[in-house]
PDB file of C-alpha atoms in Angstrom:
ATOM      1  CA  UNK A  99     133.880 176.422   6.959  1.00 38.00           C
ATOM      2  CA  UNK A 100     134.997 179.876   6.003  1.00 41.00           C
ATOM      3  CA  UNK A 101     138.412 181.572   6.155  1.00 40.00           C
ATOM      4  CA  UNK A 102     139.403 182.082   9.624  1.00 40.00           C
ATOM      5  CA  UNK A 103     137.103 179.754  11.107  1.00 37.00           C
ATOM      6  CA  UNK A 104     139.579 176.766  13.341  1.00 36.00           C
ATOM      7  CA  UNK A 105     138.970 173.152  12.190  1.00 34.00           C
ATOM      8  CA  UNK A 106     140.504 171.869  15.587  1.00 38.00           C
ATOM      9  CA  UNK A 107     140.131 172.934  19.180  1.00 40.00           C
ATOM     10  CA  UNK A 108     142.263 171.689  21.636  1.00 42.00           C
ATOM     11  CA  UNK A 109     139.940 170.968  24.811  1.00 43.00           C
ATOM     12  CA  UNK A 110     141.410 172.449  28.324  1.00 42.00           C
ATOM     13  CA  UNK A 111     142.826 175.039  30.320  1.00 41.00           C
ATOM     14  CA  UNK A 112     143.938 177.358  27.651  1.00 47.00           C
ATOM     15  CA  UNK A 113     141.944 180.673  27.637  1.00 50.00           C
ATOM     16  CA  UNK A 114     143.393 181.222  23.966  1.00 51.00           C
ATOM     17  CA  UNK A 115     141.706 178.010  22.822  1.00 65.00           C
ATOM     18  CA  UNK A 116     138.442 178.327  24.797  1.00 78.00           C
ATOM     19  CA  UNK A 117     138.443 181.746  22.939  1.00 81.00           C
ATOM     20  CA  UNK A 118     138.930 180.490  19.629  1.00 85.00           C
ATOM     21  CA  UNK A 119     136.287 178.057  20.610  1.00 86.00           C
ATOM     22  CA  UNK A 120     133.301 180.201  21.646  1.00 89.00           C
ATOM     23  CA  UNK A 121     134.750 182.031  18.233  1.00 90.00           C
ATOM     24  CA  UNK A 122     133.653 179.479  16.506  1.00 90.00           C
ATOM     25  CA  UNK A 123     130.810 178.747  18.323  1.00 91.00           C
ATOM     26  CA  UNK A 124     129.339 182.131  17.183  1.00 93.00           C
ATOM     27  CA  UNK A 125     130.294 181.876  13.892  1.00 94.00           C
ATOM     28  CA  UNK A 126     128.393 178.784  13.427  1.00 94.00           C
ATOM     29  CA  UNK A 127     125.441 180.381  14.846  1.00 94.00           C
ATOM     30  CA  UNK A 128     125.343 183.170  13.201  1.00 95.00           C
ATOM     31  CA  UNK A 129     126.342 182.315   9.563  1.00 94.00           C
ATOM     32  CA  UNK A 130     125.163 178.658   9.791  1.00 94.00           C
ATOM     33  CA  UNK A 131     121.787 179.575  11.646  1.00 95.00           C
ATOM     34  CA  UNK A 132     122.489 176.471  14.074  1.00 94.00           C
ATOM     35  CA  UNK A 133     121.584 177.300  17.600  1.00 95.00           C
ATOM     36  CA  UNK A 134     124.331 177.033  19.800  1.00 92.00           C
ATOM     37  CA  UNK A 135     122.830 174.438  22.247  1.00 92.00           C
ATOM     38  CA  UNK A 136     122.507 172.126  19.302  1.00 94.00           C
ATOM     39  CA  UNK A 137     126.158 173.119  18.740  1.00 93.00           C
ATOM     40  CA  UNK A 138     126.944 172.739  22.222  1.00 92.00           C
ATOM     41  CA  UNK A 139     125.151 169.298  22.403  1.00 93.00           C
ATOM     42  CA  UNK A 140     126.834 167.807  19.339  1.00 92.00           C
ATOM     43  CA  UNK A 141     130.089 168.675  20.627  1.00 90.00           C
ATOM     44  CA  UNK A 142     129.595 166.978  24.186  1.00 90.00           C
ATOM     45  CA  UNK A 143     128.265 164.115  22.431  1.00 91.00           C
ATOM     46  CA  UNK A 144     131.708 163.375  20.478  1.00 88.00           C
ATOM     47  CA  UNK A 145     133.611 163.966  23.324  1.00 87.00           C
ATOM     48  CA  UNK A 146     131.653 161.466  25.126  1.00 87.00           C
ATOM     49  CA  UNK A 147     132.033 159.334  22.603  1.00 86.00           C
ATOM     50  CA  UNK A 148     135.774 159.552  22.227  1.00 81.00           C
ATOM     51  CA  UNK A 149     136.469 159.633  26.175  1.00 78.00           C
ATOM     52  CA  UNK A 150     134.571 156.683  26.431  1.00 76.00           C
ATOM     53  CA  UNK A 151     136.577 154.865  23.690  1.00 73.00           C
ATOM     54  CA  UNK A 152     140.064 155.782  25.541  1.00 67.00           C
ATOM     55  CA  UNK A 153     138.757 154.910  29.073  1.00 65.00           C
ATOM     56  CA  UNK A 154     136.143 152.154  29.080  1.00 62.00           C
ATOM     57  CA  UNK A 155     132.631 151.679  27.374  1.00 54.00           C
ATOM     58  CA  UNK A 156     131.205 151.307  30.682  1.00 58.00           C
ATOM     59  CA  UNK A 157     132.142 154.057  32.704  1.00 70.00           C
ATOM     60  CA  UNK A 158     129.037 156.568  33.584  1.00 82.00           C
ATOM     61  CA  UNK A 159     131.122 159.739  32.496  1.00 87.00           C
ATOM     62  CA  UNK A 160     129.115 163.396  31.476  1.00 89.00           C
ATOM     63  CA  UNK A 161     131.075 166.359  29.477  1.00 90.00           C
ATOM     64  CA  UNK A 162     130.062 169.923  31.133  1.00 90.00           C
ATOM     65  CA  UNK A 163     130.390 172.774  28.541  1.00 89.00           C
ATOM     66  CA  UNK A 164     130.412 176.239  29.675  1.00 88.00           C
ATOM     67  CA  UNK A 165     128.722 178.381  27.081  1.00 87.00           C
ATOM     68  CA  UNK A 166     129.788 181.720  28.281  1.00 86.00           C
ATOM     69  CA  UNK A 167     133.535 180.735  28.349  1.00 85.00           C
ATOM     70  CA  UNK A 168     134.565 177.307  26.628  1.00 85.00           C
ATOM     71  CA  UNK A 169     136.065 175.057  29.529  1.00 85.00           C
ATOM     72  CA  UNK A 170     135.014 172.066  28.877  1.00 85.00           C
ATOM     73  CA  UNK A 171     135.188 169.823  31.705  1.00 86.00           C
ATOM     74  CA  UNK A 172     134.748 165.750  32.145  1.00 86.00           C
ATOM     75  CA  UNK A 173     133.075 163.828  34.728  1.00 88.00           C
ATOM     76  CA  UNK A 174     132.233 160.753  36.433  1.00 89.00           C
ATOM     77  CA  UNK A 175     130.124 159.306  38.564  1.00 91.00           C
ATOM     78  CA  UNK A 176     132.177 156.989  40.898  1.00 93.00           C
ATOM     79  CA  UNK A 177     130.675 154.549  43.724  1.00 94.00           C
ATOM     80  CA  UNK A 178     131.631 154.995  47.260  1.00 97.00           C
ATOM     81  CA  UNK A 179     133.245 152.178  49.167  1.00 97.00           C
ATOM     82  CA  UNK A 180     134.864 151.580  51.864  1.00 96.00           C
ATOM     83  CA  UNK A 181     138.186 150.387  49.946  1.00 95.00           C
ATOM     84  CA  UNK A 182     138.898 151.222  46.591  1.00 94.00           C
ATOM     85  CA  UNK A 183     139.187 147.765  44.350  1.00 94.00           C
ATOM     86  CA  UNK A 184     138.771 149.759  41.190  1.00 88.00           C
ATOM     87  CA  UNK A 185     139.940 153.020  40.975  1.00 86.00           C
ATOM     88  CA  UNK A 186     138.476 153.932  37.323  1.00 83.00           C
ATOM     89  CA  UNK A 187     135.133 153.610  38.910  1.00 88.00           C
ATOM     90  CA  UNK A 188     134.935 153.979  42.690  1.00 92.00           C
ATOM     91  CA  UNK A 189     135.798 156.188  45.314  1.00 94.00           C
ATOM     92  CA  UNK A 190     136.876 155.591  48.967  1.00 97.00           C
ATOM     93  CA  UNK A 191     134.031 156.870  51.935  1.00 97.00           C
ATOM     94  CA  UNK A 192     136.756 159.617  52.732  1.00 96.00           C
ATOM     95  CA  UNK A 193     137.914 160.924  50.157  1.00 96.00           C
ATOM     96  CA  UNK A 194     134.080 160.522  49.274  1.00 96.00           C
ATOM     97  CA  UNK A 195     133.045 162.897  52.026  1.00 97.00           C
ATOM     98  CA  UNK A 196     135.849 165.800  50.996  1.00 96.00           C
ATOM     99  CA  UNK A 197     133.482 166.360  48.303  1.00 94.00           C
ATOM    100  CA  UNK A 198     130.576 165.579  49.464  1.00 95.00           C
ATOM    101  CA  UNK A 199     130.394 165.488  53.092  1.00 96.00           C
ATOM    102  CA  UNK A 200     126.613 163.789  53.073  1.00 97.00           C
ATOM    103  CA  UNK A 201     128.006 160.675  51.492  1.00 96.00           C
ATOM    104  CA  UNK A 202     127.858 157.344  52.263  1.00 96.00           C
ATOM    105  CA  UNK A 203     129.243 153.844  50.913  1.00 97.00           C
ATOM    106  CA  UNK A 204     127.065 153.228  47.916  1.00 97.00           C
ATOM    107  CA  UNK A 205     126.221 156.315  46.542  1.00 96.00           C
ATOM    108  CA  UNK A 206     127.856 158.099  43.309  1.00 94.00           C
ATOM    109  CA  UNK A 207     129.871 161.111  43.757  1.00 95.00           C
ATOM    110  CA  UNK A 208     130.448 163.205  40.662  1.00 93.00           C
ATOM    111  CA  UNK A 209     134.328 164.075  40.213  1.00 91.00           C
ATOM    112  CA  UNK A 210     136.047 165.664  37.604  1.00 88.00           C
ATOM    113  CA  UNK A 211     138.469 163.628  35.700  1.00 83.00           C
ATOM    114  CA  UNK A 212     139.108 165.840  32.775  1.00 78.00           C
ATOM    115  CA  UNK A 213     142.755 165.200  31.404  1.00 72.00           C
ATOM    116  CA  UNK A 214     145.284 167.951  30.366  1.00 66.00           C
ATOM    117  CA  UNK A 215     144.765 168.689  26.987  1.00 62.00           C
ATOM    118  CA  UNK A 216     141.675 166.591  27.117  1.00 61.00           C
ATOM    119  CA  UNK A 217     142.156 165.803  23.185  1.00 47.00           C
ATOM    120  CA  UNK A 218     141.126 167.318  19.976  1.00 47.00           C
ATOM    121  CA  UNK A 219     138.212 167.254  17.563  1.00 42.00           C
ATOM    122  CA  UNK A 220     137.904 167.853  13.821  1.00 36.00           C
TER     123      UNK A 220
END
C-alpha cells in the first residue's frame, strides 16, 4: 500500500481508528478500483475467522460492519433456556426477553459480544 495508508486497524470503540479505517477503506476503492463491499466482505470474513479461532469453531457468531462509520461489531446467536448450562452459547428465558420480549426457550437471540479492542488485522 502507499504512503500514509495504515497496515493495522485496531477494531472498537475508537472514533480515531474507525476513521483511519473508512480512510482506508476509500483509498482502496478508489486507487485499487476494489468496491468497498468486496472490501467490506473480506474484512468480516477474517474477523470471523479469527474470533472463531479464540472462542470456539462452533459458535454461530456474524461480524456487522458499518460502512458509513467503521464500528465493527460481533455477534452471536445464543439459544434460550430456561437455565444457562453453557454460557458461550445460551441465554436464560429472561434475560432472553430484555432483548427480545417475543422470545421463548428454544429460539436464538442475537447479542452482541464484541470485546474491547476486539483485535487487530494486518
Amino acid at each position: 500500500m502507499g504512503a500514509g495508508v495504515p497496515l493495522l486497524f485496531v477494531c472498537g470503540l475508537d472514533v480515531f481508528m474507525n476513521a483511519e479505517f473508512i480512510a482506508m477503506l476509500d483509498y482502496l476503492e478508489r486507487e485499487r478500483g476494489i468496491k468497498r463491499d468486496i472490501l467490506l466482505e473480506a474484512v468480516s470474513n477474517a474477523l470471523l475467522s479469527a474470533s472463531k479461532k479464540s472462542v470456539s469453531a462452533s459458535r454461530d457468531l456474524r461480524i456487522d460492519i458499518n460502512p458509513k462509520t467503521g464500528e465493527i461489531r460481533a455477534l452471536a446467536n445464543l439459544l434460550v433456556v430456561e437455565t444457562v448450562a453453557n454460557p458461550a452459547d445460551e441465554i436464560s428465558v429472561n434475560k432472553a426477553r430484555a432483548l427480545k420480549p417475543e422470545a421463548q426457550i428454544g429460539d436464538a437471540v442475537e447479542v452482541e459480544v464484541t470485546p474491547r479492542n476486539f483485535g487487530r488485522i494486518a
